[in-house]
Amino acid sequence: MSNFFIHESSYIDNNVTIGENTKIWHFSHILSNTVIGDNCSFGQNCVVGPNVSIGNNVKVQNNISIYEGVEVEDDVFIGPSVVFTNVINPRSFIIRKHEFKKTLLKKGVSIGANATIVCGNTLGQYAFVGAGTVVTKDVPNFAVVVGNPSRQIGWVSKAGHRLKFNANHLALCPETGEQYQLKDKMVFDL
Ligand SMILES: CC(C)(COP(=O)(O)OP(=O)(O)OC[C@H]1O[C@@H](n2cnc3c(N)ncnc32)[C@H](O)[C@@H]1OP(=O)(O)O)[C@@H](O)C(=O)NCCC(=O)NCCS
């Protein structure tokens, strides 16, 4: 039996798995067949599922719906009031439940407050989405994107610091000292 916390104002539907030390705060709803990992937290007014998979150590702030079609890997941060989508061309009079487009948030992604992620896109490992951004295409690993539509303004380290590459295409994280290489418009941790 897992040791997790669910606030009494929240609802958990059938066949949901919740990991160790995960906390689900006020007025939230976890729908059926959802799997949530260890050490996660969900703020007030969150809806997750059905059929959604959330990794370990995922932090979800207030007012967020994570719909079917969104997959969240480990160590992802989702800022307050971030919006996800799962139908690219919704019409109220056409049922498109079999046409959900996938959104994948890879390990270590951070998404700033009030960003919107248009479905069908992948946010690469440790990518950083600025506050209020509208993501309309894939975001590379370690990229920082801002604006509507999103555009890349640079690169960040795992710890979330901007990377300044030297003439040899190498950069150091000022916090951890980890080294990164820029090669063929992609960043790799060494
Ligand atoms: C994306 C972000 C990390 C960039 O921070 P930074 O590396 O310090 O970047 P800077 O402030 O130097 O900005 C660089 C440029 O991008 C612009 N910019 C930065 N963030 C932006 C955003 N969210 N939307 C649009 N433009 C943005 C700046 O205006 C600046 O433009 P300029 O060169 O024309 O002056 C930060 O601005 C951000 O949005 N953080 C998210 C905060 C948040 O939502 N936290 C949630 C938990 S409380």
Short mmCIF file of C-alpha atoms and ligand atoms in Angstrom, two decimals:
data_model
loop_
_atom_site.label_atom_id
_atom_site.label_comp_id
_atom_site.label_asym_id
_atom_site.label_seq_id
_atom_site.Cartn_x
_atom_site.Cartn_y
_atom_site.Cartn_z
CA MET A 1 0.00 0.00 0.00
CA SER A 2 1.44 3.34 -1.08
CA ASN A 3 2.00 6.15 1.41
CA PHE A 4 0.42 9.16 -0.33
CA PHE A 5 -1.77 12.14 0.64
CA ILE A 6 -5.11 13.05 -0.94
CA HIS A 7 -6.92 16.12 0.43
CA GLU A 8 -10.46 15.26 1.48
CA SER A 9 -11.92 17.69 -1.12
CA SER A 10 -10.42 15.71 -4.03
CA TYR A 11 -11.83 12.70 -5.95
CA ILE A 12 -9.90 9.66 -7.13
CA ASP A 13 -11.70 7.42 -9.68
CA ASN A 14 -11.34 3.66 -10.15
CA ASN A 15 -8.15 1.93 -11.15
CA VAL A 16 -5.80 4.82 -10.37
CA THR A 17 -2.24 4.17 -9.17
CA ILE A 18 -0.54 6.77 -6.97
CA GLY A 19 3.09 6.48 -5.88
CA GLU A 20 4.93 6.95 -2.57
CA ASN A 21 4.94 10.44 -1.02
CA THR A 22 2.77 11.93 -3.74
CA LYS A 23 0.44 14.74 -2.60
CA ILE A 24 -2.84 15.79 -4.21
CA TRP A 25 -4.17 19.04 -2.78
CA HIS A 26 -7.60 20.70 -2.74
CA PHE A 27 -10.44 20.31 -5.28
CA SER A 28 -8.67 18.00 -7.69
CA HIS A 29 -9.92 14.99 -9.68
CA ILE A 30 -7.87 12.03 -10.89
CA LEU A 31 -9.76 10.07 -13.56
CA SER A 32 -9.67 6.32 -14.19
CA ASN A 33 -6.65 4.33 -15.41
CA THR A 34 -4.22 7.09 -14.53
CA VAL A 35 -0.79 6.20 -13.15
CA ILE A 36 1.07 8.76 -11.04
CA GLY A 37 4.62 8.11 -9.81
CA ASP A 38 6.43 8.77 -6.53
CA ASN A 39 7.15 12.18 -4.94
CA CYS A 40 4.74 14.13 -7.14
CA SER A 41 2.58 17.06 -6.10
CA PHE A 42 -0.60 18.45 -7.60
CA GLY A 43 -1.79 21.88 -6.48
CA GLN A 44 -5.34 23.11 -6.10
CA ASN A 45 -7.89 22.53 -8.89
CA CYS A 46 -6.09 19.97 -11.04
CA VAL A 47 -7.70 17.34 -13.29
CA VAL A 48 -5.64 14.38 -14.53
CA GLY A 49 -6.72 11.59 -16.89
CA PRO A 50 -8.26 9.33 -17.90
CA ASN A 51 -5.44 7.04 -19.11
CA VAL A 52 -2.63 9.47 -18.33
CA SER A 53 0.85 8.46 -17.21
CA ILE A 54 2.83 10.79 -14.91
CA GLY A 55 6.43 9.95 -13.92
CA ASN A 56 8.24 10.43 -10.60
CA ASN A 57 9.00 13.78 -8.94
CA VAL A 58 6.59 15.74 -11.13
CA LYS A 59 5.41 19.11 -9.73
CA VAL A 60 2.07 20.41 -10.99
CA GLN A 61 0.96 23.85 -9.75
CA ASN A 62 -2.64 25.14 -9.42
CA ASN A 63 -5.38 25.08 -12.11
CA ILE A 64 -4.07 22.49 -14.56
CA SER A 65 -5.88 19.83 -16.59
CA ILE A 66 -3.69 17.03 -17.95
CA TYR A 67 -5.91 15.32 -20.51
CA GLU A 68 -5.76 11.92 -22.17
CA GLY A 69 -3.02 12.05 -24.81
CA VAL A 70 -0.55 13.93 -22.60
CA GLU A 71 2.37 11.89 -21.24
CA VAL A 72 4.64 13.29 -18.54
CA GLU A 73 8.08 11.81 -17.78
CA ASP A 74 10.10 12.19 -14.53
CA ASP A 75 11.17 15.54 -12.99
CA VAL A 76 8.77 17.71 -14.99
CA PHE A 77 7.61 21.10 -13.57
CA ILE A 78 4.27 22.48 -14.79
CA GLY A 79 3.66 26.10 -13.74
CA PRO A 80 0.34 27.59 -12.63
CA SER A 81 -2.55 27.59 -15.11
CA VAL A 82 -0.65 25.86 -17.94
CA VAL A 83 -3.08 24.66 -20.63
CA PHE A 84 -2.81 21.35 -22.51
CA THR A 85 -4.93 20.31 -25.50
CA ASN A 86 -5.64 16.96 -27.14
CA VAL A 87 -7.76 17.67 -30.24
CA ILE A 88 -6.22 19.77 -32.99
CA ASN A 89 -9.45 20.76 -34.74
CA PRO A 90 -12.30 20.54 -32.20
CA ARG A 91 -15.92 20.95 -33.30
CA SER A 92 -18.70 20.72 -30.79
CA PHE A 93 -20.85 18.63 -33.17
CA ILE A 94 -18.16 16.05 -34.19
CA ILE A 95 -16.87 13.39 -31.75
CA ARG A 96 -13.08 13.27 -32.02
CA LYS A 97 -12.28 11.10 -28.98
CA HIS A 98 -10.49 8.59 -31.22
CA GLU A 99 -8.33 11.36 -32.71
CA PHE A 100 -6.40 12.54 -29.66
CA LYS A 101 -2.97 13.83 -30.64
CA LYS A 102 -0.13 12.98 -28.28
CA THR A 103 1.82 15.54 -26.27
CA LEU A 104 5.03 14.23 -24.70
CA LEU A 105 6.87 16.07 -21.92
CA LYS A 106 10.27 14.45 -21.62
CA LYS A 107 12.34 14.16 -18.46
CA GLY A 108 13.19 17.42 -16.70
CA VAL A 109 10.97 19.77 -18.76
CA SER A 110 9.79 23.03 -17.09
CA ILE A 111 6.75 24.96 -18.31
CA GLY A 112 6.21 28.55 -17.10
CA ALA A 113 2.95 30.02 -15.86
CA ASN A 114 0.02 30.27 -18.24
CA ALA A 115 1.74 28.62 -21.23
CA THR A 116 -0.39 26.72 -23.77
CA ILE A 117 0.89 23.51 -25.35
CA VAL A 118 -0.82 22.76 -28.67
CA CYS A 119 -1.22 18.98 -29.01
CA GLY A 120 0.93 16.78 -31.24
CA ASN A 121 4.21 18.19 -29.97
CA THR A 122 7.14 16.84 -27.94
CA LEU A 123 9.04 18.92 -25.40
CA GLY A 124 12.57 17.52 -25.30
CA GLN A 125 14.56 16.65 -22.19
CA TYR A 126 15.12 19.65 -19.85
CA ALA A 127 13.47 22.04 -22.33
CA PHE A 128 12.23 25.28 -20.74
CA VAL A 129 9.00 26.97 -21.86
CA GLY A 130 8.70 30.62 -20.75
CA ALA A 131 5.64 32.07 -19.05
CA GLY A 132 2.74 32.68 -21.43
CA THR A 133 4.33 30.84 -24.37
CA VAL A 134 2.18 29.12 -27.00
CA VAL A 135 4.07 25.99 -28.10
CA THR A 136 3.13 25.04 -31.68
CA LYS A 137 6.02 22.75 -32.61
CA ASP A 138 8.52 20.34 -31.05
CA VAL A 139 11.04 21.86 -28.65
CA PRO A 140 14.62 20.44 -28.73
CA ASN A 141 16.36 19.04 -25.63
CA PHE A 142 17.69 21.87 -23.39
CA ALA A 143 16.06 24.61 -25.53
CA VAL A 144 14.41 27.75 -24.04
CA VAL A 145 11.36 28.93 -25.96
CA VAL A 146 9.14 31.99 -25.42
CA GLY A 147 6.37 33.90 -27.16
CA ASN A 148 3.38 33.22 -29.39
CA PRO A 149 4.12 31.29 -31.53
CA SER A 150 7.04 29.90 -29.54
CA ARG A 151 10.55 30.73 -30.72
CA GLN A 152 13.83 29.53 -29.31
CA ILE A 153 15.93 32.19 -27.51
CA GLY A 154 18.71 29.93 -26.22
CA TRP A 155 19.67 26.88 -24.22
CA VAL A 156 19.51 25.91 -20.54
CA SER A 157 21.30 23.43 -18.31
CA LYS A 158 19.59 20.68 -16.34
CA ALA A 159 19.57 23.06 -13.36
CA GLY A 160 17.77 25.70 -15.46
CA HIS A 161 20.60 28.19 -16.15
CA ARG A 162 21.19 29.79 -19.54
CA LEU A 163 24.16 28.22 -21.36
CA LYS A 164 26.76 30.43 -23.07
CA PHE A 165 28.75 28.38 -25.60
CA ASN A 166 32.40 29.28 -26.31
CA ALA A 167 34.25 29.08 -29.64
CA ASN A 168 34.68 25.33 -29.10
CA HIS A 169 30.90 24.95 -28.71
CA LEU A 170 31.23 24.07 -25.01
CA ALA A 171 29.40 25.59 -22.03
CA LEU A 172 29.38 25.08 -18.26
CA CYS A 173 26.38 25.24 -15.95
CA PRO A 174 27.23 28.01 -13.44
CA GLU A 175 25.50 26.11 -10.63
CA THR A 176 26.63 22.51 -11.09
CA GLY A 177 29.72 22.83 -13.32
CA GLU A 178 28.27 20.24 -15.69
CA GLN A 179 29.55 20.60 -19.25
CA TYR A 180 27.44 20.81 -22.40
CA GLN A 181 28.27 20.64 -26.10
CA LEU A 182 26.44 22.29 -29.00
CA LYS A 183 26.69 20.11 -32.10
CA ASP A 184 24.54 20.14 -35.26
CA LYS A 185 22.04 22.53 -33.58
CA MET A 186 21.56 20.08 -30.69
CA VAL A 187 22.85 20.23 -27.10
CA PHE A 188 24.31 17.24 -25.29
CA ASP A 189 25.43 16.90 -21.66
CA LEU A 190 28.93 15.45 -21.50
C1 LIG B 1 11.95 32.02 -20.17
C2 LIG B 1 12.71 32.60 -19.00
C3 LIG B 1 13.32 31.46 -18.15
C4 LIG B 1 13.84 33.44 -19.60
O1 LIG B 1 14.57 34.04 -18.57
P1 LIG B 1 16.03 34.67 -18.91
O2 LIG B 1 16.91 33.60 -19.43
O3 LIG B 1 16.46 35.41 -17.69
O4 LIG B 1 15.72 35.62 -20.14
P2 LIG B 1 15.74 37.21 -20.19
O5 LIG B 1 14.91 37.79 -19.10
O6 LIG B 1 17.18 37.62 -20.33
O7 LIG B 1 14.99 37.49 -21.57
C5 LIG B 1 15.57 37.31 -22.84
C6 LIG B 1 14.59 37.88 -23.87
O8 LIG B 1 13.43 37.02 -23.91
C7 LIG B 1 12.26 37.76 -23.55
N1 LIG B 1 11.45 36.90 -22.69
C8 LIG B 1 11.82 36.31 -21.52
N2 LIG B 1 10.81 35.57 -21.04
C9 LIG B 1 9.79 35.70 -21.90
C10 LIG B 1 8.48 35.19 -21.93
N3 LIG B 1 8.05 34.37 -20.97
N4 LIG B 1 7.70 35.52 -22.98
C11 LIG B 1 8.15 36.34 -23.97
N5 LIG B 1 9.38 36.86 -23.98
C12 LIG B 1 10.18 36.54 -22.96
C13 LIG B 1 12.75 38.97 -22.79
O9 LIG B 1 11.83 40.04 -22.90
C14 LIG B 1 14.05 39.26 -23.52
O10 LIG B 1 13.76 39.88 -24.75
P3 LIG B 1 14.73 41.03 -25.38
O11 LIG B 1 16.04 40.31 -25.66
O12 LIG B 1 14.01 41.46 -26.61
O13 LIG B 1 14.85 42.06 -24.32
C15 LIG B 1 11.80 33.45 -18.05
O14 LIG B 1 11.57 34.74 -18.61
C16 LIG B 1 10.44 32.81 -17.77
O15 LIG B 1 9.45 33.00 -18.50
N6 LIG B 1 10.39 32.03 -16.66
C17 LIG B 1 9.20 31.33 -16.24
C18 LIG B 1 8.69 31.88 -14.89
C19 LIG B 1 7.49 31.11 -14.43
O16 LIG B 1 6.48 31.05 -15.11
N7 LIG B 1 7.57 30.44 -13.29
C20 LIG B 1 6.47 29.60 -12.83
C21 LIG B 1 6.65 29.21 -11.40
S1 LIG B 1 6.29 30.54 -10.33
#
